[in-house]
């Protein structure tokens, strides 16, 4: 058979996270991603790992991400000029600045309106922002920001931190067993908020540490679409923190998870992978336009920022999520999209199998959807994103085809329904 | 994944460089090796030819779809497909769990009974994996 995947060549000079040896010791099947050697999956396999995040909890090493600290009085203006979100208009009514302890997802664009990278920006103090970007993108984004002068400092902490994602319904219960004073931490802790410290760089109003004394920044966020947390700590504390969570999680069904499950979970949740689903084409007509500073009352942007003008030009490129009718995938690199009469529409950006979804009477459901038929056990559906040159409608069927396979998929607004990420914390733990 | 020397390769089987195994008998049973299933990870779908179809050695006979990739399976010998493993349709994970027994793919009536002997033995296959 043709394996189309070779085991990672561990002799080459690839980057290793602080948890690299742990992955090897736990039989992680390693592969290179963003120059880092990371596990694709462990002995339970990607399917079990994917399902664990919906039913118990999963633990991910995401230390390959890049981290930037922006400090100083000009920080706000710098982000207003370069980042796509309007940090002066936050909240349901978009009438307050992003508060300390809150975070937003957005993008950095070039002047042509094309993606440099996507990012989560955390406001961690009055004039301090913690920015999490993709693997290897630290220098790109810091150089981009430095093109504007002002009273600020930029610190690229890539490689200096350990980032651990704990995702799934039991995440809070697991953390409660290892955190010092979990009650204080978990009270008033909504989605996209953070607490804790990244000493010596900053401390938010509430310190967060494990009972064993590991200080950390704890954020109620993640990239799986499910309830959970992202934890940041200094690289040399990473293994202790990971082992503590892993040990505490054993009685909650916690599973270590690799890149494959991360990819299938984020796709099912409708989240883009930078470089695949958003990239070197204008950031328009896609499912992630909430990243732009749209003012719903005027229909215009509420601020100007780098790339904004280019986005106003008419552009015939459209990105849609899709879901198929069985679990078979096509090769995204070779796949073309056609309409039902055989006319070429575009190409496939991502195609994976979300193992937690299926269809009931044609309708998409997940294993966490309410009112499922008795004994419902889906085998998963192929899903992903596609880029077309013409506008499509939700519910419309198109054909995806690679060298080997050809099948119909449905253009959908939501791939995996009933994701838990945004649910209130008190649905998962009594606080 | 496991180290190559922790993988299992039964001594009585014949192997290909492309990680299929073949077992001698009244008909020849074909599957994929422990190395292949280990590298592919969770196998979620196996596409096999119909009973009665003809295989040519070295040509594609079907595909194995794992979480990460779709891979072609090549015929280790030429012949006619006399049986396929129906259990894989509902439970493709059998290939991960028992790749040499319950996870077999198909049985072939060989066109040339001597062809099997030209495949790799365990030691030769192992050498292709370790490069030693």
CSV table of N, CA, C and O in Angstrom, one decimal, chain B residues 36-127:
chain,number,residue,atom,x,y,z
B,36,UNK,N,2.1,-1.0,8.8
B,36,UNK,CA,1.1,-0.2,8.1
B,36,UNK,C,0.0,0.3,9.0
B,36,UNK,O,-0.3,1.5,9.0
B,37,UNK,N,-0.6,-0.6,9.7
B,37,UNK,CA,-1.8,-0.2,10.5
B,37,UNK,C,-1.3,0.8,11.6
B,37,UNK,O,-2.0,1.7,12.0
B,38,UNK,N,-0.1,0.5,12.1
B,38,UNK,CA,0.4,1.4,13.2
B,38,UNK,C,0.7,2.8,12.7
B,38,UNK,O,0.4,3.8,13.4
B,39,UNK,N,1.2,2.9,11.5
B,39,UNK,CA,1.5,4.2,10.9
B,39,UNK,C,0.3,4.9,10.5
B,39,UNK,O,0.2,6.2,10.7
B,40,UNK,N,-0.7,4.2,10.0
B,40,UNK,CA,-1.9,4.9,9.5
B,40,UNK,C,-2.8,5.4,10.6
B,40,UNK,O,-3.5,6.4,10.5
B,41,UNK,N,-2.7,4.7,11.8
B,41,UNK,CA,-3.6,5.1,12.9
B,41,UNK,C,-5.0,4.5,12.6
B,41,UNK,O,-5.2,3.6,11.8
B,42,UNK,N,-6.0,5.1,13.3
B,42,UNK,CA,-7.4,4.6,13.2
B,42,UNK,C,-7.8,4.4,11.7
B,42,UNK,O,-7.9,5.3,11.0
B,43,UNK,N,-8.2,3.2,11.4
B,43,UNK,CA,-8.7,2.9,10.1
B,43,UNK,C,-10.2,3.0,10.1
B,43,UNK,O,-10.9,2.4,10.9
B,44,UNK,N,-10.8,3.8,9.3
B,44,UNK,CA,-12.2,4.1,9.3
B,44,UNK,C,-13.0,3.6,8.2
B,44,UNK,O,-14.2,3.5,8.2
B,45,UNK,N,-12.3,3.2,7.1
B,45,UNK,CA,-13.0,2.6,5.9
B,45,UNK,C,-12.1,1.8,5.1
B,45,UNK,O,-10.9,2.2,4.9
B,46,UNK,N,-12.6,0.7,4.6
B,46,UNK,CA,-11.8,-0.2,3.7
B,46,UNK,C,-12.6,-0.4,2.5
B,46,UNK,O,-13.7,-0.9,2.6
B,47,UNK,N,-12.0,-0.1,1.4
B,47,UNK,CA,-12.7,-0.2,0.1
B,47,UNK,C,-12.1,-1.4,-0.6
B,47,UNK,O,-10.9,-1.4,-0.9
B,48,UNK,N,-12.9,-2.5,-0.9
B,48,UNK,CA,-12.3,-3.7,-1.4
B,48,UNK,C,-13.0,-4.0,-2.8
B,48,UNK,O,-14.1,-3.6,-3.1
B,49,UNK,N,-12.3,-4.8,-3.6
B,49,UNK,CA,-12.9,-5.2,-4.9
B,49,UNK,C,-14.0,-6.2,-4.8
B,49,UNK,O,-14.2,-6.8,-3.7
B,50,UNK,N,-14.8,-6.4,-5.8
B,50,UNK,CA,-15.9,-7.4,-5.7
B,50,UNK,C,-15.4,-8.8,-5.9
B,50,UNK,O,-14.3,-9.0,-6.6
B,51,UNK,N,-16.1,-9.7,-5.3
B,51,UNK,CA,-15.7,-11.1,-5.5
B,51,UNK,C,-15.9,-11.5,-7.0
B,51,UNK,O,-16.8,-11.0,-7.6
B,52,UNK,N,-14.9,-12.2,-7.5
B,52,UNK,CA,-14.9,-12.5,-8.9
B,52,UNK,C,-14.0,-11.6,-9.8
B,52,UNK,O,-13.7,-11.9,-10.9
B,53,UNK,N,-13.6,-10.5,-9.2
B,53,UNK,CA,-12.7,-9.6,-10.0
B,53,UNK,C,-11.3,-10.1,-10.0
B,53,UNK,O,-10.9,-11.0,-9.2
B,54,UNK,N,-10.6,-9.7,-11.0
B,54,UNK,CA,-9.2,-10.2,-11.2
B,54,UNK,C,-8.2,-9.2,-10.8
B,54,UNK,O,-8.3,-8.0,-11.0
B,55,UNK,N,-7.2,-9.7,-10.0
B,55,UNK,CA,-6.1,-8.9,-9.5
B,55,UNK,C,-4.8,-9.2,-10.3
B,55,UNK,O,-4.6,-10.3,-10.7
B,56,UNK,N,-4.1,-8.1,-10.5
B,56,UNK,CA,-2.8,-8.2,-11.2
B,56,UNK,C,-1.7,-7.8,-10.2
B,56,UNK,O,-1.9,-6.7,-9.6
B,57,UNK,N,-0.7,-8.6,-10.0
B,57,UNK,CA,0.3,-8.3,-9.0
B,57,UNK,C,0.9,-6.9,-9.2
B,57,UNK,O,1.2,-6.5,-10.3
B,58,UNK,N,0.9,-6.2,-8.1
B,58,UNK,CA,1.5,-4.8,-8.1
B,58,UNK,C,0.5,-3.7,-8.4
B,58,UNK,O,0.8,-2.5,-8.3
B,59,UNK,N,-0.7,-4.1,-8.8
B,59,UNK,CA,-1.7,-3.1,-9.2
B,59,UNK,C,-2.6,-2.9,-8.0
B,59,UNK,O,-2.8,-3.7,-7.1
B,60,UNK,N,-3.3,-1.7,-8.0
B,60,UNK,CA,-4.1,-1.3,-6.9
B,60,UNK,C,-5.3,-2.2,-6.8
B,60,UNK,O,-6.0,-2.5,-7.8
B,61,UNK,N,-5.6,-2.7,-5.6
B,61,UNK,CA,-6.8,-3.5,-5.4
B,61,UNK,C,-7.9,-2.8,-4.6
B,61,UNK,O,-9.1,-3.2,-4.6
B,62,UNK,N,-7.5,-1.8,-3.9
B,62,UNK,CA,-8.5,-1.1,-3.1
B,62,UNK,C,-7.9,0.0,-2.3
B,62,UNK,O,-6.7,0.3,-2.6
B,63,UNK,N,-8.6,0.6,-1.3
B,63,UNK,CA,-8.0,1.6,-0.5
B,63,UNK,C,-8.3,1.4,1.0
B,63,UNK,O,-9.3,0.8,1.3
B,64,UNK,N,-7.4,2.0,1.8
B,64,UNK,CA,-7.7,2.0,3.2
B,64,UNK,C,-7.7,3.5,3.6
B,64,UNK,O,-6.8,4.2,3.3
B,65,UNK,N,-8.8,3.8,4.3
B,65,UNK,CA,-8.9,5.2,4.7
B,65,UNK,C,-8.7,5.3,6.2
B,65,UNK,O,-9.4,4.6,7.0
B,66,UNK,N,-7.7,6.1,6.6
B,66,UNK,CA,-7.5,6.3,8.0
B,66,UNK,C,-7.9,7.7,8.4
B,66,UNK,O,-8.3,8.4,7.5
B,67,UNK,N,-7.8,8.0,9.6
B,67,UNK,CA,-8.1,9.4,10.1
B,67,UNK,C,-7.4,10.4,9.3
B,67,UNK,O,-7.9,11.5,9.0
B,68,UNK,N,-6.1,10.1,8.9
B,68,UNK,CA,-5.3,11.1,8.3
B,68,UNK,C,-5.1,11.0,6.8
B,68,UNK,O,-4.8,12.0,6.1
B,69,UNK,N,-5.3,9.8,6.2
B,69,UNK,CA,-5.0,9.7,4.8
B,69,UNK,C,-5.8,8.6,4.1
B,69,UNK,O,-6.4,7.7,4.8
B,70,UNK,N,-5.9,8.6,2.8
B,70,UNK,CA,-6.5,7.5,2.0
B,70,UNK,C,-5.3,6.9,1.3
B,70,UNK,O,-4.6,7.5,0.6
B,71,UNK,N,-5.1,5.6,1.5
B,71,UNK,CA,-3.9,4.9,1.0
B,71,UNK,C,-4.4,3.7,0.1
B,71,UNK,O,-5.3,3.0,0.4
B,72,UNK,N,-3.6,3.5,-1.0
B,72,UNK,CA,-4.0,2.4,-1.9
B,72,UNK,C,-3.4,1.1,-1.4
B,72,UNK,O,-2.3,1.1,-0.8
B,73,UNK,N,-4.1,0.0,-1.7
B,73,UNK,CA,-3.5,-1.3,-1.3
B,73,UNK,C,-3.2,-2.0,-2.7
B,73,UNK,O,-4.0,-1.9,-3.6
B,74,UNK,N,-2.0,-2.6,-2.7
B,74,UNK,CA,-1.6,-3.2,-4.0
B,74,UNK,C,-1.6,-4.7,-3.9
B,74,UNK,O,-1.4,-5.3,-2.8
B,75,UNK,N,-2.0,-5.4,-5.0
B,75,UNK,CA,-2.1,-6.9,-5.0
B,75,UNK,C,-0.7,-7.5,-4.9
B,75,UNK,O,0.2,-7.2,-5.7
B,76,UNK,N,-0.5,-8.3,-3.8
B,76,UNK,CA,0.8,-9.0,-3.7
B,76,UNK,C,1.0,-10.1,-4.8
B,76,UNK,O,2.1,-10.5,-5.1
B,77,UNK,N,-0.1,-10.7,-5.2
B,77,UNK,CA,-0.1,-11.8,-6.2
B,77,UNK,C,-1.2,-11.5,-7.2
B,77,UNK,O,-2.2,-10.8,-6.9
B,78,UNK,N,-1.1,-12.2,-8.4
B,78,UNK,CA,-2.2,-12.1,-9.4
B,78,UNK,C,-3.2,-13.2,-9.1
B,78,UNK,O,-2.8,-14.3,-8.5
B,79,UNK,N,-4.5,-13.0,-9.4
B,79,UNK,CA,-5.5,-14.1,-9.2
B,79,UNK,C,-6.9,-13.5,-9.2
B,79,UNK,O,-7.1,-12.3,-9.4
B,80,UNK,N,-7.8,-14.4,-8.8
B,80,UNK,CA,-9.2,-14.0,-8.8
B,80,UNK,C,-9.7,-13.9,-7.3
B,80,UNK,O,-9.4,-14.8,-6.5
B,81,UNK,N,-10.4,-12.8,-7.0
B,81,UNK,CA,-10.9,-12.6,-5.7
B,81,UNK,C,-12.0,-13.6,-5.4
B,81,UNK,O,-13.0,-13.7,-6.1
B,82,UNK,N,-11.9,-14.5,-4.4
B,82,UNK,CA,-12.9,-15.5,-4.1
B,82,UNK,C,-13.7,-15.1,-2.8
B,82,UNK,O,-14.8,-15.6,-2.6
B,83,UNK,N,-13.2,-14.3,-2.0
B,83,UNK,CA,-13.9,-13.9,-0.8
B,83,UNK,C,-13.3,-12.5,-0.3
B,83,UNK,O,-12.1,-12.3,-0.4
B,84,UNK,N,-14.2,-11.7,0.2
B,84,UNK,CA,-13.7,-10.5,0.9
B,84,UNK,C,-14.2,-10.5,2.3
B,84,UNK,O,-15.2,-11.2,2.7
B,85,UNK,N,-13.5,-9.8,3.2
B,85,UNK,CA,-13.9,-9.8,4.6
B,85,UNK,C,-15.0,-8.8,4.9
B,85,UNK,O,-14.8,-7.6,5.0
B,86,UNK,N,-16.2,-9.4,4.9
B,86,UNK,CA,-17.4,-8.5,5.0
B,86,UNK,C,-17.4,-7.8,6.4
B,86,UNK,O,-18.0,-6.7,6.5
B,87,UNK,N,-16.8,-8.3,7.4
B,87,UNK,CA,-16.8,-7.7,8.7
B,87,UNK,C,-16.2,-6.3,8.7
B,87,UNK,O,-16.5,-5.5,9.6
B,88,UNK,N,-15.3,-6.1,7.8
B,88,UNK,CA,-14.6,-4.8,7.8
B,88,UNK,C,-15.6,-3.6,7.4
B,88,UNK,O,-15.3,-2.4,7.8
B,89,UNK,N,-16.7,-3.9,6.8
B,89,UNK,CA,-17.6,-2.9,6.4
B,89,UNK,C,-18.2,-2.2,7.7
B,89,UNK,O,-18.3,-1.0,7.7
B,90,UNK,N,-18.5,-3.0,8.6
B,90,UNK,CA,-19.1,-2.4,9.9
B,90,UNK,C,-18.0,-2.1,10.9
B,90,UNK,O,-18.2,-1.3,11.8
B,91,UNK,N,-16.9,-2.8,10.8
B,91,UNK,CA,-15.9,-2.7,11.9
B,91,UNK,C,-14.5,-2.6,11.3
B,91,UNK,O,-13.7,-3.5,11.4
B,92,UNK,N,-14.2,-1.5,10.6
B,92,UNK,CA,-12.8,-1.4,10.0
B,92,UNK,C,-11.7,-1.4,11.0
B,92,UNK,O,-10.6,-1.6,10.7
B,93,UNK,N,-12.1,-1.1,12.3
B,93,UNK,CA,-11.0,-1.1,13.3
B,93,UNK,C,-10.4,-2.4,13.5
B,93,UNK,O,-9.4,-2.5,14.2
B,94,UNK,N,-11.0,-3.5,13.0
B,94,UNK,CA,-10.4,-4.8,13.1
B,94,UNK,C,-9.0,-4.8,12.5
B,94,UNK,O,-8.2,-5.6,12.9
B,95,UNK,N,-8.8,-4.0,11.5
B,95,UNK,CA,-7.5,-3.9,10.9
B,95,UNK,C,-6.5,-3.4,11.9
B,95,UNK,O,-5.3,-3.9,11.9
B,96,UNK,N,-6.9,-2.5,12.7
B,96,UNK,CA,-6.0,-2.0,13.8
B,96,UNK,C,-5.8,-3.0,14.9
B,96,UNK,O,-4.7,-3.2,15.4
B,97,UNK,N,-6.9,-3.7,15.2
B,97,UNK,CA,-6.9,-4.6,16.4
B,97,UNK,C,-6.2,-5.9,16.1
B,97,UNK,O,-5.4,-6.4,16.9
B,98,UNK,N,-6.5,-6.5,14.9
B,98,UNK,CA,-6.0,-7.9,14.6
B,98,UNK,C,-5.7,-7.9,13.1
B,98,UNK,O,-6.4,-8.5,12.3
B,99,UNK,N,-4.6,-7.3,12.7
B,99,UNK,CA,-4.3,-7.1,11.3
B,99,UNK,C,-4.0,-8.4,10.6
B,99,UNK,O,-4.1,-8.5,9.4
B,100,UNK,N,-3.5,-9.5,11.3
B,100,UNK,CA,-3.2,-10.7,10.7
B,100,UNK,C,-4.3,-11.8,10.8
B,100,UNK,O,-4.2,-12.8,10.2
B,101,UNK,N,-5.3,-11.5,11.6
B,101,UNK,CA,-6.4,-12.5,11.8
B,101,UNK,C,-7.7,-11.9,11.4
B,101,UNK,O,-8.0,-11.9,10.2
B,102,UNK,N,-8.5,-11.4,12.3
B,102,UNK,CA,-9.8,-10.9,12.0
B,102,UNK,C,-9.8,-9.7,11.0
B,102,UNK,O,-10.8,-9.4,10.4
B,103,UNK,N,-8.7,-9.0,10.9
B,103,UNK,CA,-8.6,-7.9,10.1
B,103,UNK,C,-8.1,-8.2,8.7
B,103,UNK,O,-7.6,-7.2,8.0
B,104,UNK,N,-8.2,-9.4,8.2
B,104,UNK,CA,-7.7,-9.7,6.8
B,104,UNK,C,-8.6,-9.0,5.8
B,104,UNK,O,-9.8,-8.6,6.1
B,105,UNK,N,-8.2,-8.9,4.6
B,105,UNK,CA,-8.9,-8.1,3.6
B,105,UNK,C,-9.7,-9.0,2.6
B,105,UNK,O,-10.9,-8.9,2.4
B,106,UNK,N,-8.9,-9.9,2.0
B,106,UNK,CA,-9.6,-10.7,0.9
B,106,UNK,C,-8.8,-12.0,0.7
B,106,UNK,O,-7.6,-12.2,1.1
B,107,UNK,N,-9.5,-13.0,0.0
B,107,UNK,CA,-8.8,-14.3,-0.4
B,107,UNK,C,-8.8,-14.4,-1.9
B,107,UNK,O,-9.8,-14.0,-2.5
B,108,UNK,N,-7.7,-14.9,-2.4
B,108,UNK,CA,-7.5,-14.9,-3.8
B,108,UNK,C,-7.1,-16.3,-4.2
B,108,UNK,O,-6.4,-17.0,-3.6
B,109,UNK,N,-7.7,-16.7,-5.4
B,109,UNK,CA,-7.3,-18.0,-6.0
B,109,UNK,C,-6.1,-17.5,-6.9
B,109,UNK,O,-6.3,-16.8,-7.9
B,110,UNK,N,-4.9,-18.0,-6.6
B,110,UNK,CA,-3.7,-17.5,-7.3
B,110,UNK,C,-3.7,-18.0,-8.7
B,110,UNK,O,-4.0,-19.1,-9.0
B,111,UNK,N,-3.2,-17.1,-9.6
B,111,UNK,CA,-3.1,-17.4,-11.0
B,111,UNK,C,-1.8,-18.3,-11.2
B,111,UNK,O,-1.8,-19.2,-12.0
B,112,UNK,N,-0.8,-18.1,-10.3
B,112,UNK,CA,0.4,-18.9,-10.4
B,112,UNK,C,0.8,-19.2,-9.0
B,112,UNK,O,1.2,-18.3,-8.2
B,113,UNK,N,0.8,-20.5,-8.6
B,113,UNK,CA,1.0,-20.9,-7.2
B,113,UNK,C,2.5,-20.6,-6.8
B,113,UNK,O,2.8,-20.6,-5.6
B,114,UNK,N,3.4,-20.4,-7.7
B,114,UNK,CA,4.8,-20.1,-7.4
B,114,UNK,C,5.1,-18.6,-7.1
B,114,UNK,O,6.1,-18.3,-6.5
B,115,UNK,N,4.1,-17.8,-7.5
B,115,UNK,CA,4.3,-16.3,-7.4
B,115,UNK,C,4.5,-15.9,-5.9
B,115,UNK,O,5.4,-15.0,-5.6
B,116,UNK,N,3.8,-16.5,-5.0
B,116,UNK,CA,3.9,-16.2,-3.6
B,116,UNK,C,5.3,-16.3,-3.1
B,116,UNK,O,5.8,-15.5,-2.3
B,117,UNK,N,6.0,-17.3,-3.5
B,117,UNK,CA,7.4,-17.6,-3.0
B,117,UNK,C,8.4,-16.5,-3.4
B,117,UNK,O,9.5,-16.4,-2.9
B,118,UNK,N,8.0,-15.6,-4.4
B,118,UNK,CA,8.9,-14.6,-4.8
B,118,UNK,C,8.7,-13.3,-3.9
B,118,UNK,O,9.5,-12.4,-4.1
B,119,UNK,N,7.8,-13.4,-3.0
B,119,UNK,CA,7.6,-12.2,-2.1
B,119,UNK,C,8.7,-12.3,-1.0
B,119,UNK,O,9.4,-13.2,-0.9
B,120,UNK,N,8.7,-11.2,-0.1
B,120,UNK,CA,9.7,-11.1,0.9
B,120,UNK,C,9.3,-12.1,2.1
B,120,UNK,O,8.1,-12.2,2.4
B,121,UNK,N,10.3,-12.6,2.7
B,121,UNK,CA,10.0,-13.4,4.0
B,121,UNK,C,10.1,-12.3,5.1
B,121,UNK,O,10.4,-11.2,4.9
B,122,UNK,N,9.8,-12.8,6.3
B,122,UNK,CA,9.8,-11.9,7.5
B,122,UNK,C,11.1,-11.1,7.6
B,122,UNK,O,11.1,-9.9,7.8
B,123,UNK,N,12.2,-11.8,7.5
B,123,UNK,CA,13.5,-11.1,7.7
B,123,UNK,C,13.8,-10.1,6.7
B,123,UNK,O,14.2,-9.0,7.0
B,124,UNK,N,13.5,-10.4,5.4
B,124,UNK,CA,13.7,-9.4,4.3
B,124,UNK,C,12.8,-8.2,4.5
B,124,UNK,O,13.2,-7.1,4.2
B,125,UNK,N,11.5,-8.5,4.9
B,125,UNK,CA,10.6,-7.3,5.1
B,125,UNK,C,11.1,-6.4,6.2
B,125,UNK,O,11.1,-5.2,6.1
B,126,UNK,N,11.5,-7.1,7.3
B,126,UNK,CA,12.0,-6.3,8.4
B,126,UNK,C,13.2,-5.4,8.0
B,126,UNK,O,13.2,-4.3,8.5
B,127,UNK,N,14.0,-5.9,7.2
B,127,UNK,CA,15.2,-5.2,6.7
B,127,UNK,C,14.7,-3.9,5.9
B,127,UNK,O,15.3,-2.9,6.0
